[in-house]
PDB file of C-alpha atoms in Angstrom:
ATOM      1  CA  GLN A   1     -43.373  24.260 -48.811  1.00 65.00           C
ATOM      2  CA  LYS A   2     -40.040  23.314 -47.021  1.00 73.00           C
ATOM      3  CA  GLU A   3     -39.765  19.653 -47.658  1.00 84.00           C
ATOM      4  CA  VAL A   4     -36.806  17.588 -46.275  1.00 90.00           C
ATOM      5  CA  GLU A   5     -36.033  13.978 -47.478  1.00 90.00           C
ATOM      6  CA  GLN A   6     -35.043  11.077 -46.747  1.00 91.00           C
ATOM      7  CA  ASN A   7     -33.579   7.419 -48.366  1.00 80.00           C
ATOM      8  CA  SER A   8     -36.793   5.716 -47.039  1.00 73.00           C
ATOM      9  CA  GLY A   9     -34.537   1.937 -46.164  1.00 78.00           C
ATOM     10  CA  PRO A  10     -34.337   0.127 -44.590  1.00 91.00           C
ATOM     11  CA  LEU A  11     -30.826   0.421 -44.420  1.00 95.00           C
ATOM     12  CA  SER A  12     -29.408  -3.407 -42.948  1.00 96.00           C
ATOM     13  CA  VAL A  13     -25.335  -3.150 -42.635  1.00 96.00           C
ATOM     14  CA  PRO A  14     -24.248  -6.204 -40.090  1.00 97.00           C
ATOM     15  CA  GLU A  15     -22.818  -5.109 -36.845  1.00 97.00           C
ATOM     16  CA  GLY A  16     -19.364  -2.794 -36.267  1.00 97.00           C
ATOM     17  CA  ALA A  17     -19.981  -1.766 -40.215  1.00 97.00           C
ATOM     18  CA  ILE A  18     -20.591   2.239 -40.572  1.00 97.00           C
ATOM     19  CA  ALA A  19     -24.434   2.948 -41.099  1.00 96.00           C
ATOM     20  CA  SER A  20     -24.870   5.816 -43.452  1.00 96.00           C
ATOM     21  CA  LEU A  21     -28.437   7.419 -43.519  1.00 96.00           C
ATOM     22  CA  ASN A  22     -28.692  10.520 -45.827  1.00 95.00           C
ATOM     23  CA  CYS A  23     -31.149  13.406 -46.067  1.00 94.00           C
ATOM     24  CA  THR A  24     -31.745  16.387 -48.366  1.00 94.00           C
ATOM     25  CA  TYR A  25     -33.539  19.700 -47.124  1.00 91.00           C
ATOM     26  CA  SER A  26     -35.382  22.265 -50.083  1.00 88.00           C
ATOM     27  CA  ASP A  27     -35.442  25.639 -47.732  1.00 81.00           C
ATOM     28  CA  ARG A  28     -31.530  27.172 -48.065  1.00 80.00           C
ATOM     29  CA  GLY A  29     -32.516  29.027 -44.931  1.00 78.00           C
ATOM     30  CA  SER A  30     -33.163  26.399 -43.102  1.00 79.00           C
ATOM     31  CA  GLN A  31     -29.884  26.773 -40.303  1.00 78.00           C
ATOM     32  CA  SER A  32     -29.295  24.061 -38.295  1.00 84.00           C
ATOM     33  CA  PHE A  33     -30.221  20.388 -38.891  1.00 90.00           C
ATOM     34  CA  PHE A  34     -31.396  17.568 -36.199  1.00 91.00           C
ATOM     35  CA  TRP A  35     -30.620  13.592 -35.790  1.00 95.00           C
ATOM     36  CA  TYR A  36     -33.492  12.198 -33.953  1.00 95.00           C
ATOM     37  CA  ARG A  37     -33.235   8.804 -33.550  1.00 97.00           C
ATOM     38  CA  GLN A  38     -37.043   6.626 -32.689  1.00 97.00           C
ATOM     39  CA  TYR A  39     -36.865   3.162 -31.106  1.00 97.00           C
ATOM     40  CA  SER A  40     -40.150   0.915 -32.406  1.00 94.00           C
ATOM     41  CA  GLY A  41     -42.761   1.933 -29.912  1.00 93.00           C
ATOM     42  CA  LYS A  42     -40.643   4.971 -28.434  1.00 95.00           C
ATOM     43  CA  SER A  43     -40.725   8.609 -28.498  1.00 96.00           C
ATOM     44  CA  PRO A  44     -38.015  10.873 -31.090  1.00 95.00           C
ATOM     45  CA  GLU A  45     -34.829  11.298 -29.169  1.00 93.00           C
ATOM     46  CA  LEU A  46     -31.929  13.748 -30.016  1.00 91.00           C
ATOM     47  CA  ILE A  47     -28.622  12.453 -30.687  1.00 93.00           C
ATOM     48  CA  MET A  48     -26.758  15.024 -32.851  1.00 91.00           C
ATOM     49  CA  SER A  49     -27.758  18.969 -33.770  1.00 89.00           C
ATOM     50  CA  ILE A  50     -25.368  20.865 -36.158  1.00 90.00           C
ATOM     51  CA  TYR A  51     -25.241  24.663 -37.670  1.00 83.00           C
ATOM     52  CA  SER A  52     -21.953  25.162 -39.817  1.00 87.00           C
ATOM     53  CA  ASN A  53     -20.803  23.745 -42.402  1.00 91.00           C
ATOM     54  CA  GLY A  54     -18.356  20.404 -42.268  1.00 94.00           C
ATOM     55  CA  ASP A  55     -18.165  17.987 -39.978  1.00 94.00           C
ATOM     56  CA  LYS A  56     -19.649  17.228 -35.921  1.00 94.00           C
ATOM     57  CA  GLU A  57     -18.981  14.108 -34.116  1.00 95.00           C
ATOM     58  CA  ASP A  58     -19.708  12.413 -31.099  1.00 94.00           C
ATOM     59  CA  GLY A  59     -18.570   8.678 -30.102  1.00 96.00           C
ATOM     60  CA  ARG A  60     -19.406   7.045 -32.978  1.00 97.00           C
ATOM     61  CA  PHE A  61     -21.506   8.884 -34.382  1.00 97.00           C
ATOM     62  CA  THR A  62     -21.033  11.850 -36.831  1.00 97.00           C
ATOM     63  CA  ALA A  63     -23.033  14.821 -38.384  1.00 96.00           C
ATOM     64  CA  GLN A  64     -22.024  16.077 -42.555  1.00 96.00           C
ATOM     65  CA  LEU A  65     -23.707  18.706 -43.025  1.00 95.00           C
ATOM     66  CA  ASN A  66     -23.078  20.723 -46.574  1.00 94.00           C
ATOM     67  CA  LYS A  67     -25.612  23.888 -47.147  1.00 91.00           C
ATOM     68  CA  ALA A  68     -24.180  24.635 -50.674  1.00 91.00           C
ATOM     69  CA  SER A  69     -25.042  21.590 -51.837  1.00 92.00           C
ATOM     70  CA  GLN A  70     -28.235  20.998 -49.263  1.00 92.00           C
ATOM     71  CA  TYR A  71     -27.151  17.561 -47.835  1.00 93.00           C
ATOM     72  CA  VAL A  72     -26.972  16.046 -44.309  1.00 95.00           C
ATOM     73  CA  SER A  73     -25.550  12.389 -43.281  1.00 96.00           C
ATOM     74  CA  LEU A  74     -25.794  10.709 -40.462  1.00 97.00           C
ATOM     75  CA  LEU A  75     -22.115   8.084 -39.872  1.00 97.00           C
ATOM     76  CA  ILE A  76     -22.867   5.179 -37.438  1.00 97.00           C
ATOM     77  CA  ARG A  77     -18.774   4.168 -36.786  1.00 97.00           C
ATOM     78  CA  ASP A  78     -19.305   0.523 -34.853  1.00 97.00           C
ATOM     79  CA  SER A  79     -22.626   0.066 -36.045  1.00 97.00           C
ATOM     80  CA  GLN A  80     -24.383  -1.911 -32.782  1.00 97.00           C
ATOM     81  CA  PRO A  81     -27.488  -4.549 -32.829  1.00 97.00           C
ATOM     82  CA  SER A  82     -28.969  -1.542 -30.422  1.00 96.00           C
ATOM     83  CA  ASP A  83     -28.601   0.720 -33.183  1.00 97.00           C
ATOM     84  CA  SER A  84     -31.536  -0.095 -34.784  1.00 97.00           C
ATOM     85  CA  ALA A  85     -34.240   2.268 -35.090  1.00 97.00           C
ATOM     86  CA  THR A  86     -36.126   5.060 -36.704  1.00 96.00           C
ATOM     87  CA  TYR A  87     -33.156   7.670 -37.605  1.00 97.00           C
ATOM     88  CA  LEU A  88     -35.595  11.202 -38.941  1.00 95.00           C
ATOM     89  CA  CYS A  89     -33.556  14.597 -39.620  1.00 95.00           C
ATOM     90  CA  ALA A  90     -34.908  17.559 -39.207  1.00 91.00           C
ATOM     91  CA  GLY A  91     -34.288  21.101 -40.223  1.00 89.00           C
ATOM     92  CA  SER A  92     -34.921  24.108 -38.226  1.00 81.00           C
ATOM     93  CA  ASP A  93     -36.895  27.115 -39.716  1.00 70.00           C
ATOM     94  CA  ARG A  94     -35.449  29.112 -36.840  1.00 60.00           C
ATOM     95  CA  GLY A  95     -34.820  32.256 -39.779  1.00 53.00           C
ATOM     96  CA  SER A  96     -39.197  33.114 -39.780  1.00 44.00           C
ATOM     97  CA  THR A  97     -41.389  31.160 -37.791  1.00 46.00           C
ATOM     98  CA  LEU A  98     -39.305  30.600 -34.856  1.00 53.00           C
ATOM     99  CA  GLY A  99     -37.824  27.769 -34.409  1.00 66.00           C
ATOM    100  CA  ARG A 100     -39.837  25.266 -35.751  1.00 77.00           C
ATOM    101  CA  LEU A 101     -38.997  21.926 -37.458  1.00 84.00           C
ATOM    102  CA  TYR A 102     -39.166  19.926 -40.890  1.00 86.00           C
ATOM    103  CA  PHE A 103     -39.209  16.638 -40.196  1.00 91.00           C
ATOM    104  CA  GLY A 104     -38.260  14.059 -42.422  1.00 92.00           C
ATOM    105  CA  ARG A 105     -40.172  10.349 -42.969  1.00 91.00           C
ATOM    106  CA  GLY A 106     -37.318   8.447 -41.795  1.00 93.00           C
ATOM    107  CA  THR A 107     -35.172   5.705 -42.162  1.00 94.00           C
ATOM    108  CA  GLN A 108     -34.831   2.371 -41.260  1.00 95.00           C
ATOM    109  CA  LEU A 109     -32.146   1.111 -40.030  1.00 96.00           C
ATOM    110  CA  THR A 110     -31.325  -3.000 -39.011  1.00 96.00           C
ATOM    111  CA  VAL A 111     -27.857  -3.732 -38.046  1.00 97.00           C
ATOM    112  CA  TRP A 112     -27.704  -7.341 -37.305  1.00 95.00           C
ATOM    113  CA  PRO A 113     -24.983  -9.495 -35.400  1.00 93.00           C
TER     114      PRO A 113
ATOM    115  CA  ASP B   1     -33.718  13.965 -14.864  1.00 69.00           C
ATOM    116  CA  ALA B   2     -36.769  16.348 -16.423  1.00 83.00           C
ATOM    117  CA  ARG B   3     -38.608  14.829 -18.943  1.00 93.00           C
ATOM    118  CA  VAL B   4     -41.792  16.243 -20.761  1.00 96.00           C
ATOM    119  CA  THR B   5     -44.461  14.167 -19.138  1.00 97.00           C
ATOM    120  CA  GLN B   6     -48.222  13.559 -21.500  1.00 98.00           C
ATOM    121  CA  THR B   7     -51.017  11.849 -20.132  1.00 97.00           C
ATOM    122  CA  PRO B   8     -52.855   9.924 -20.912  1.00 98.00           C
ATOM    123  CA  ARG B   9     -50.470   7.001 -22.845  1.00 97.00           C
ATOM    124  CA  HIS B  10     -52.994   6.022 -24.696  1.00 97.00           C
ATOM    125  CA  LYS B  11     -56.695   5.929 -24.814  1.00 98.00           C
ATOM    126  CA  VAL B  12     -59.193   4.207 -27.122  1.00 98.00           C
ATOM    127  CA  THR B  13     -63.014   6.611 -27.799  1.00 97.00           C
ATOM    128  CA  GLU B  14     -65.219   5.758 -29.927  1.00 97.00           C
ATOM    129  CA  MET B  15     -66.328   7.934 -33.244  1.00 97.00           C
ATOM    130  CA  GLY B  16     -67.531  10.976 -31.830  1.00 97.00           C
ATOM    131  CA  GLN B  17     -66.453  11.725 -28.471  1.00 97.00           C
ATOM    132  CA  GLU B  18     -63.925  14.085 -27.396  1.00 97.00           C
ATOM    133  CA  VAL B  19     -60.827  13.558 -26.707  1.00 98.00           C
ATOM    134  CA  THR B  20     -58.413  15.647 -24.300  1.00 98.00           C
ATOM    135  CA  MET B  21     -54.168  15.152 -24.712  1.00 98.00           C
ATOM    136  CA  ARG B  22     -52.725  17.336 -21.516  1.00 98.00           C
ATOM    137  CA  CYS B  23     -49.051  17.851 -21.722  1.00 98.00           C
ATOM    138  CA  GLN B  24     -46.125  19.307 -18.666  1.00 97.00           C
ATOM    139  CA  PRO B  25     -43.156  20.279 -20.735  1.00 95.00           C
ATOM    140  CA  ILE B  26     -39.880  20.748 -19.090  1.00 93.00           C
ATOM    141  CA  LEU B  27     -39.818  24.009 -16.282  1.00 92.00           C
ATOM    142  CA  GLY B  28     -38.172  26.692 -17.709  1.00 88.00           C
ATOM    143  CA  HIS B  29     -39.265  25.955 -21.661  1.00 89.00           C
ATOM    144  CA  ASN B  30     -40.412  28.603 -22.783  1.00 87.00           C
ATOM    145  CA  THR B  31     -41.597  26.913 -26.477  1.00 89.00           C
ATOM    146  CA  VAL B  32     -44.223  23.528 -26.889  1.00 93.00           C
ATOM    147  CA  PHE B  33     -45.244  21.744 -29.963  1.00 94.00           C
ATOM    148  CA  TRP B  34     -47.659  18.821 -31.060  1.00 96.00           C
ATOM    149  CA  TYR B  35     -46.806  16.411 -33.384  1.00 96.00           C
ATOM    150  CA  ARG B  36     -48.936  13.674 -34.688  1.00 96.00           C
ATOM    151  CA  GLN B  37     -47.569  10.736 -36.258  1.00 96.00           C
ATOM    152  CA  THR B  38     -48.698   7.425 -38.418  1.00 93.00           C
ATOM    153  CA  MET B  39     -47.403   5.627 -41.081  1.00 87.00           C
ATOM    154  CA  MET B  40     -48.565   7.585 -43.864  1.00 85.00           C
ATOM    155  CA  GLN B  41     -47.985  10.604 -43.464  1.00 85.00           C
ATOM    156  CA  GLY B  42     -44.774  10.538 -40.299  1.00 88.00           C
ATOM    157  CA  LEU B  43     -44.394  13.185 -38.410  1.00 92.00           C
ATOM    158  CA  GLU B  44     -46.398  16.505 -38.990  1.00 91.00           C
ATOM    159  CA  LEU B  45     -46.597  19.626 -37.175  1.00 91.00           C
ATOM    160  CA  LEU B  46     -49.916  20.262 -35.971  1.00 94.00           C
ATOM    161  CA  ALA B  47     -49.172  24.027 -33.732  1.00 93.00           C
ATOM    162  CA  TYR B  48     -46.835  25.800 -31.138  1.00 89.00           C
ATOM    163  CA  PHE B  49     -46.343  28.110 -28.250  1.00 91.00           C
ATOM    164  CA  ARG B  50     -44.352  30.545 -27.307  1.00 88.00           C
ATOM    165  CA  ASN B  51     -44.239  31.837 -24.038  1.00 89.00           C
ATOM    166  CA  ARG B  52     -47.880  30.050 -23.865  1.00 91.00           C
ATOM    167  CA  ALA B  53     -48.715  32.641 -27.751  1.00 90.00           C
ATOM    168  CA  PRO B  54     -50.152  30.243 -30.089  1.00 89.00           C
ATOM    169  CA  LEU B  55     -47.260  30.525 -33.044  1.00 85.00           C
ATOM    170  CA  ASP B  56     -48.889  28.093 -35.749  1.00 83.00           C
ATOM    171  CA  ASP B  57     -51.413  25.941 -35.662  1.00 85.00           C
ATOM    172  CA  SER B  58     -52.537  25.644 -39.741  1.00 84.00           C
ATOM    173  CA  GLY B  59     -51.048  22.590 -39.159  1.00 86.00           C
ATOM    174  CA  MET B  60     -54.516  21.406 -37.358  1.00 90.00           C
ATOM    175  CA  PRO B  61     -57.689  20.281 -38.834  1.00 87.00           C
ATOM    176  CA  LYS B  62     -59.414  24.032 -37.821  1.00 86.00           C
ATOM    177  CA  ASP B  63     -62.929  22.644 -37.635  1.00 92.00           C
ATOM    178  CA  ARG B  64     -62.002  20.111 -34.967  1.00 96.00           C
ATOM    179  CA  PHE B  65     -59.383  20.561 -32.739  1.00 96.00           C
ATOM    180  CA  SER B  66     -57.494  23.261 -30.929  1.00 95.00           C
ATOM    181  CA  ALA B  67     -54.513  23.533 -28.716  1.00 96.00           C
ATOM    182  CA  GLU B  68     -54.386  25.642 -25.529  1.00 95.00           C
ATOM    183  CA  MET B  69     -51.600  26.663 -22.502  1.00 95.00           C
ATOM    184  CA  PRO B  70     -53.580  27.812 -19.983  1.00 93.00           C
ATOM    185  CA  ASP B  71     -50.515  28.371 -17.703  1.00 92.00           C
ATOM    186  CA  ALA B  72     -46.653  27.473 -18.055  1.00 91.00           C
ATOM    187  CA  THR B  73     -46.800  23.367 -17.037  1.00 94.00           C
ATOM    188  CA  LEU B  74     -50.004  22.844 -19.124  1.00 96.00           C
ATOM    189  CA  ALA B  75     -50.312  22.600 -22.965  1.00 97.00           C
ATOM    190  CA  THR B  76     -53.529  20.068 -24.316  1.00 97.00           C
ATOM    191  CA  LEU B  77     -55.000  19.018 -27.477  1.00 97.00           C
ATOM    192  CA  LYS B  78     -58.551  19.169 -27.621  1.00 97.00           C
ATOM    193  CA  ILE B  79     -60.432  16.459 -30.470  1.00 97.00           C
ATOM    194  CA  GLN B  80     -64.727  17.166 -31.162  1.00 97.00           C
ATOM    195  CA  PRO B  81     -65.168  15.666 -32.125  1.00 96.00           C
ATOM    196  CA  SER B  82     -62.989  12.450 -32.596  1.00 97.00           C
ATOM    197  CA  GLU B  83     -62.645  10.624 -35.910  1.00 96.00           C
ATOM    198  CA  PRO B  84     -61.231   7.159 -38.053  1.00 97.00           C
ATOM    199  CA  ARG B  85     -58.693   8.637 -39.313  1.00 95.00           C
ATOM    200  CA  ASP B  86     -57.304  11.098 -36.164  1.00 96.00           C
ATOM    201  CA  SER B  87     -55.868   7.702 -34.772  1.00 97.00           C
ATOM    202  CA  ALA B  88     -52.153   7.998 -34.081  1.00 97.00           C
ATOM    203  CA  VAL B  89     -49.851   8.759 -31.723  1.00 97.00           C
ATOM    204  CA  TYR B  90     -49.930  12.530 -30.592  1.00 98.00           C
ATOM    205  CA  PHE B  91     -46.456  14.158 -29.023  1.00 97.00           C
ATOM    206  CA  CYS B  92     -45.924  17.419 -27.138  1.00 97.00           C
ATOM    207  CA  ALA B  93     -42.138  18.393 -27.402  1.00 94.00           C
ATOM    208  CA  SER B  94     -40.449  21.673 -25.301  1.00 92.00           C
ATOM    209  CA  GLY B  95     -37.588  22.986 -25.923  1.00 87.00           C
ATOM    210  CA  LEU B  96     -36.000  26.831 -25.165  1.00 79.00           C
ATOM    211  CA  VAL B  97     -35.263  28.889 -28.328  1.00 69.00           C
ATOM    212  CA  ARG B  98     -31.761  29.426 -28.939  1.00 65.00           C
ATOM    213  CA  LEU B  99     -29.115  28.567 -31.279  1.00 50.00           C
ATOM    214  CA  PRO B 100     -29.587  25.262 -31.765  1.00 53.00           C
ATOM    215  CA  ASP B 101     -32.336  25.120 -31.035  1.00 64.00           C
ATOM    216  CA  THR B 102     -33.423  21.217 -29.847  1.00 76.00           C
ATOM    217  CA  GLN B 103     -36.729  19.752 -28.859  1.00 85.00           C
ATOM    218  CA  TYR B 104     -37.541  17.565 -25.985  1.00 90.00           C
ATOM    219  CA  PHE B 105     -40.223  14.747 -26.430  1.00 94.00           C
ATOM    220  CA  GLY B 106     -42.399  13.628 -24.678  1.00 97.00           C
ATOM    221  CA  PRO B 107     -43.626  10.182 -24.497  1.00 97.00           C
ATOM    222  CA  GLY B 108     -46.696  10.374 -26.760  1.00 97.00           C
ATOM    223  CA  THR B 109     -50.259   9.634 -26.202  1.00 98.00           C
ATOM    224  CA  ARG B 110     -51.429   6.135 -28.946  1.00 97.00           C
ATOM    225  CA  LEU B 111     -55.320   7.639 -29.899  1.00 98.00           C
ATOM    226  CA  THR B 112     -57.181   4.903 -31.214  1.00 97.00           C
ATOM    227  CA  VAL B 113     -60.727   6.371 -32.583  1.00 97.00           C
ATOM    228  CA  LEU B 114     -63.483   3.471 -33.181  1.00 96.00           C
TER     229      LEU B 114
END
């Protein structure tokens, strides 16, 4: 059973702080990882993808992948109240089942002014 | 602005009734996924299609759920008969098979079975 585990939170940070979201995965065969943001009552929206060890930066977001530790994280710098949402971590089992994603349960983030 | 569309956006029905949800994937996308999201279970994959062929429907209750892609622009998810435990938000997502794989979600159908 392939699993993605996230710290369930909720996570609360002040505006301007760094929010750190973490995720571990069980399947060493997973090759690609994704962070989705989901506002309350809305659909998940892809914000970051990463498939190589190390860091990937996009604006205020940095995704980090450590395949040896089976660990994925998302850092949000200069957090804004508009970042308040649930963040879903997902791993892709591209090797054998053609691209299906395994989602974690999500971490709820609140950024307070 | 290419988007996945889903209809209906909201559906309230009584137990035992048939429910049909429709999805139009982004033009050119060859993979379609159906998910169900509840507070208790999170986001669960029900079924997915590649080039209209079903690849995996192991997440669906087989006795009452069925998923089809009659053509490349339409995917359907049917529940017959519906039960209160089917109440959830059902998302369709579409994507292309390439690295990194990405999926684009539709707005969802919020189903309530009374």
